[in-house]
PDB file of C-alpha atoms in Angstrom:
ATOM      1  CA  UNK A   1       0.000   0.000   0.000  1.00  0.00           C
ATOM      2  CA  UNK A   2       2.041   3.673  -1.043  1.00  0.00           C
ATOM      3  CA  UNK A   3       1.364   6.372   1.242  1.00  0.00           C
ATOM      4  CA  UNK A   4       0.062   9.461  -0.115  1.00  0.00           C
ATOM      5  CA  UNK A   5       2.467  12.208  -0.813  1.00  0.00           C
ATOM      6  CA  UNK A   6       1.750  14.666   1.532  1.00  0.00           C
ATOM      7  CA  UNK A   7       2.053  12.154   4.285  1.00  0.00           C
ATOM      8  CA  UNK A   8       5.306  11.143   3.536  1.00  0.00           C
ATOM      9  CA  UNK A   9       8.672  12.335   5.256  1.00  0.00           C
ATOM     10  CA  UNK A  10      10.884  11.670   2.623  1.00  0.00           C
ATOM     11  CA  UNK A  11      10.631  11.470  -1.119  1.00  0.00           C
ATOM     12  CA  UNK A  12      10.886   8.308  -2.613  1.00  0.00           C
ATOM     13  CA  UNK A  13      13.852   9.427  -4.495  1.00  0.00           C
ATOM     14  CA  UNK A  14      15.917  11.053  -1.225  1.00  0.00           C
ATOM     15  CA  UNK A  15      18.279   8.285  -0.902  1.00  0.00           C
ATOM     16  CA  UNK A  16      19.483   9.119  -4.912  1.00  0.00           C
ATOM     17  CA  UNK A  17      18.856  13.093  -4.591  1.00  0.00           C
ATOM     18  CA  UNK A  18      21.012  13.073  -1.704  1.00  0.00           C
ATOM     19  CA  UNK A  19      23.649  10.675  -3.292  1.00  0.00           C
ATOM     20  CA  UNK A  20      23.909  12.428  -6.026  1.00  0.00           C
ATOM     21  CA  UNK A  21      24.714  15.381  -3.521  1.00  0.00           C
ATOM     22  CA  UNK A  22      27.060  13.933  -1.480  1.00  0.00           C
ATOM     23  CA  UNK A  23      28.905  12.896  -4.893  1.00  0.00           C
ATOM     24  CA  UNK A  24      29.090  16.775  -6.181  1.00  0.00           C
ATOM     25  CA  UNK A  25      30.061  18.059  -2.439  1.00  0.00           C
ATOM     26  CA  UNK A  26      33.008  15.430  -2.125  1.00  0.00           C
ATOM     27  CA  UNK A  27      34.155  16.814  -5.535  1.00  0.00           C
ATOM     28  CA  UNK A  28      34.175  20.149  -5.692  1.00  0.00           C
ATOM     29  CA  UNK A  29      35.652  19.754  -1.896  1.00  0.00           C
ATOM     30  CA  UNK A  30      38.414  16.951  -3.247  1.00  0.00           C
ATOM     31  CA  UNK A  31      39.194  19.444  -6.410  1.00  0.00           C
ATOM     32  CA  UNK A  32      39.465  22.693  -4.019  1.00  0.00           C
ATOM     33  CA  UNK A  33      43.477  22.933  -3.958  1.00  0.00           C
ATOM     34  CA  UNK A  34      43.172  25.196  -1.166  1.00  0.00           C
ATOM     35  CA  UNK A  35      42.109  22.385   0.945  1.00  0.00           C
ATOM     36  CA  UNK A  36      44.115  19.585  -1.188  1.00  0.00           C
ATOM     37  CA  UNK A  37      47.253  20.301  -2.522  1.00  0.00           C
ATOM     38  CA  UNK A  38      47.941  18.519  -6.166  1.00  0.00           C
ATOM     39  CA  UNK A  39      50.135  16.300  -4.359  1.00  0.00           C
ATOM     40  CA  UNK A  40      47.594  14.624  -2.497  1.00  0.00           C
ATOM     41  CA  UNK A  41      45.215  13.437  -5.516  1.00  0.00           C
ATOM     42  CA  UNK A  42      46.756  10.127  -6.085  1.00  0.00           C
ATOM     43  CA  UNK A  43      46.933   9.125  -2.438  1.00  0.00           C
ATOM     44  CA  UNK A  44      43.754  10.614  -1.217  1.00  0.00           C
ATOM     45  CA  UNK A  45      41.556  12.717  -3.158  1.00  0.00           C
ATOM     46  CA  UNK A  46      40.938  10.115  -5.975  1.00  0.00           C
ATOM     47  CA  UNK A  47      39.989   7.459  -3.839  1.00  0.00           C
ATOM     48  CA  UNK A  48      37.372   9.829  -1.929  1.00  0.00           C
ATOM     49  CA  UNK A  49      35.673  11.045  -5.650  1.00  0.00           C
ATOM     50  CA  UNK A  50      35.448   6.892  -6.324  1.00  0.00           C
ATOM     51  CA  UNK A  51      33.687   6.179  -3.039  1.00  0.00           C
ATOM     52  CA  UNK A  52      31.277   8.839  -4.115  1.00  0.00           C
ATOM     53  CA  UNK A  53      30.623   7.809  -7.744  1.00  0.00           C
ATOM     54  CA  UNK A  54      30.195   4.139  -6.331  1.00  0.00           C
ATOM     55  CA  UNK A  55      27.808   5.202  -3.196  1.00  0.00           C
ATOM     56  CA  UNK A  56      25.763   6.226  -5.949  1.00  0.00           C
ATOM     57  CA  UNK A  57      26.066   3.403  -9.248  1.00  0.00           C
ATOM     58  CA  UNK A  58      24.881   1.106  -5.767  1.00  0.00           C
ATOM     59  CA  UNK A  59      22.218   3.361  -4.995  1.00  0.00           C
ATOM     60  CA  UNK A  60      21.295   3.488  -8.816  1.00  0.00           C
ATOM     61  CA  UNK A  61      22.008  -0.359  -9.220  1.00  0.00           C
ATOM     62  CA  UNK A  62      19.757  -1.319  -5.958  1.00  0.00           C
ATOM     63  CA  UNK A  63      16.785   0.794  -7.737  1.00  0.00           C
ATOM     64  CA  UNK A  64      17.361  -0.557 -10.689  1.00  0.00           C
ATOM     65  CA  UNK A  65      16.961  -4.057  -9.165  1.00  0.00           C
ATOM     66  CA  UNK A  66      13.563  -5.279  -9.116  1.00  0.00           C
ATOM     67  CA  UNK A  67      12.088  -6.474  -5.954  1.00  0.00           C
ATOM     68  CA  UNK A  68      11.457  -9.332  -6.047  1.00  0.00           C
ATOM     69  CA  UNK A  69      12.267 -12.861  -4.048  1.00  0.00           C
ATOM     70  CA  UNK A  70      14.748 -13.800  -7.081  1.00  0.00           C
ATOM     71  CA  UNK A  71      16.313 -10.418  -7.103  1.00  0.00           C
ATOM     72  CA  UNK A  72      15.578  -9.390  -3.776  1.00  0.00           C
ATOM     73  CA  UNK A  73      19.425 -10.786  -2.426  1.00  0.00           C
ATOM     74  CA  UNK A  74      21.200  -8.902  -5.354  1.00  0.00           C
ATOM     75  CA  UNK A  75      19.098  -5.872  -4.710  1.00  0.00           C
ATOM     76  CA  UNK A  76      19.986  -6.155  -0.522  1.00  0.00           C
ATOM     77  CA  UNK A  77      23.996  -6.797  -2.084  1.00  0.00           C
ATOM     78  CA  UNK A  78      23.832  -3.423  -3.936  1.00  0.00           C
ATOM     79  CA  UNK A  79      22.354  -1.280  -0.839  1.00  0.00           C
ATOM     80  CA  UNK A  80      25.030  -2.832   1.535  1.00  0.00           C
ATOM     81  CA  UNK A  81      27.430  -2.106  -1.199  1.00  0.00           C
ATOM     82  CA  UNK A  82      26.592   1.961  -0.763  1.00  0.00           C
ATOM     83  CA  UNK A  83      26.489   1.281   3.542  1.00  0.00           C
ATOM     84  CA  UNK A  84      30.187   0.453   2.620  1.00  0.00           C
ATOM     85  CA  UNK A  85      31.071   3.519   0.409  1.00  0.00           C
ATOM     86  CA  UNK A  86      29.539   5.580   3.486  1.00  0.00           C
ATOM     87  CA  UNK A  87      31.788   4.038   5.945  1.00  0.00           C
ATOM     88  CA  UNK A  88      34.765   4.672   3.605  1.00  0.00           C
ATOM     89  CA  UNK A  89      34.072   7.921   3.101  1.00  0.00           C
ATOM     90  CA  UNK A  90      33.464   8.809   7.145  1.00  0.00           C
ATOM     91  CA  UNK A  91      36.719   7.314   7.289  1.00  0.00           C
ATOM     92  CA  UNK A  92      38.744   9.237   4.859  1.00  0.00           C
ATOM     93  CA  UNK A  93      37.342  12.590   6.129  1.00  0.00           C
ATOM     94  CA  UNK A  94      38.627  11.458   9.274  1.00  0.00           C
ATOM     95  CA  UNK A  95      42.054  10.922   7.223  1.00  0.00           C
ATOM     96  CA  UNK A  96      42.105  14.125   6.086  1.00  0.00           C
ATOM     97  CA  UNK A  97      41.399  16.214   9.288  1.00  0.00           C
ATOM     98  CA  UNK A  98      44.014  13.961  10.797  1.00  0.00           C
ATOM     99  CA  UNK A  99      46.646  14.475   8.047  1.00  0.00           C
ATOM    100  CA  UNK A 100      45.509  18.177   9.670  1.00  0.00           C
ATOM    101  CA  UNK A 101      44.543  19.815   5.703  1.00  0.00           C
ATOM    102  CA  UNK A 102      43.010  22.836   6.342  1.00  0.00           C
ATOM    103  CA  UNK A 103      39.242  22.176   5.471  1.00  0.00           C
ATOM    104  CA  UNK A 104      37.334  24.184   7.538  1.00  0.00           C
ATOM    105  CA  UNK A 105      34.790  22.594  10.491  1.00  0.00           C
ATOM    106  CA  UNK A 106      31.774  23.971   8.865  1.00  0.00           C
ATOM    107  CA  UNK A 107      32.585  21.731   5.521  1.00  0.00           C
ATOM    108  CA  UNK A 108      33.307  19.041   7.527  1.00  0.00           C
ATOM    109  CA  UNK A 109      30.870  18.782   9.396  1.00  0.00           C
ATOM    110  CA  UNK A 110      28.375  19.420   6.820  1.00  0.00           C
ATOM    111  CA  UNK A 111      30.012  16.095   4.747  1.00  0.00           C
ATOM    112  CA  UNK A 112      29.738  14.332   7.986  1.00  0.00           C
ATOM    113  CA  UNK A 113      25.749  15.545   8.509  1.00  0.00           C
ATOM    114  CA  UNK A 114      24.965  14.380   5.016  1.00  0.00           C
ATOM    115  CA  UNK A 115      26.664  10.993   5.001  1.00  0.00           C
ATOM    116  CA  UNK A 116      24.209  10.210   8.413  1.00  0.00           C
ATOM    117  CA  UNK A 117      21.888  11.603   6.792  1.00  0.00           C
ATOM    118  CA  UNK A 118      22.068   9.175   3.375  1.00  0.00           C
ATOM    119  CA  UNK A 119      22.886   6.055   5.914  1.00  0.00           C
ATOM    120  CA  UNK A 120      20.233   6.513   7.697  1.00  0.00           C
ATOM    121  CA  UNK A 121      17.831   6.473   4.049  1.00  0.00           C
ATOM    122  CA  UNK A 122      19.744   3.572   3.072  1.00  0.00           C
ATOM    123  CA  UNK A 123      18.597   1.637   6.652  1.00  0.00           C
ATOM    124  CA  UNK A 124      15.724   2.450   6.527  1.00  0.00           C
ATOM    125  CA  UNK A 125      15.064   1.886   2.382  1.00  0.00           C
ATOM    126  CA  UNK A 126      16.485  -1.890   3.383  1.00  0.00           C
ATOM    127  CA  UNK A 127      14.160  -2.295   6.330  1.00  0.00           C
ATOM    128  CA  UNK A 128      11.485  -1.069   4.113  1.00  0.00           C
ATOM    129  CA  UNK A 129      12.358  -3.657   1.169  1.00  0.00           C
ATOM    130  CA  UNK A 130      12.427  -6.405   3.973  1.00  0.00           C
ATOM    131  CA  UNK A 131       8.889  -5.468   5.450  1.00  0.00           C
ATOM    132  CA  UNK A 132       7.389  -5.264   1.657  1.00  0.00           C
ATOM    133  CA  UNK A 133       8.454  -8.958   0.814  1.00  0.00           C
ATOM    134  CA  UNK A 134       6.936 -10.456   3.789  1.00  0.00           C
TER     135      UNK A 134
END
């Protein structure tokens, strides 16, 4: 049963929109050489831009996946896949205000806000997929 629209917290689409957003904020952060010096995109900044790219082809891949009891393990493979990517990239920020770069709090923890933010979608969008194929 779908819930009407204005009922709804969330879009259905939230977990890509905000993907998709984490993916441009990582890049235009990872491409900012005041933050990341040229010398750092091999070691760091290129893997960060990947994570983000892949959070969202597994986000794209998972809603691509029909649900359904024969796809339904590929589908839960592809959302774990993004849980991943988020981890990674909590991690790397971590990295990076170790490595003591001078990003400033505010972007940081903005990054850090959104990346709870899309985990928490992800969680739930799982749970959800589990409760519809009961």
């Amino acid at each position: 049963m779908s819930v009407l629209a204005r009922f709804r917290s969330e879009s259905p689409f939230a977990v890509r929109d905000d993907a998709r957003k984490i993916e441009v904020r990582i890049i235009k952060l990872c491409m900012n050489e005041k933050y990341f010096p040229k010398r750092y995109r091999f070691i760091l900044v290129t893997s960060m831009i990947e994570d983000a790219h892949k959070l969202v082809d597994y986000i794209e891949a998972a809603n691509k996946t029909d649900l359904s009891p024969e796809f339904l393990k590929r589908r839960l493979t592809y959302q774990k896949e993004a849980l991943i990517r988020i981890e990674f990239l909590f991690r790397k920020i971590i990295l990076a205000e170790e490595l003591d770069f001078t990003i400033p709090e505010g972007i940081l923890l903005e990054i850090g806000e959104m990346l709870q933010k899309e985990e928490k979608l992800i969680k739930n969008w799982i749970e959800s997929d589990k409760t519809r194929m009961k």
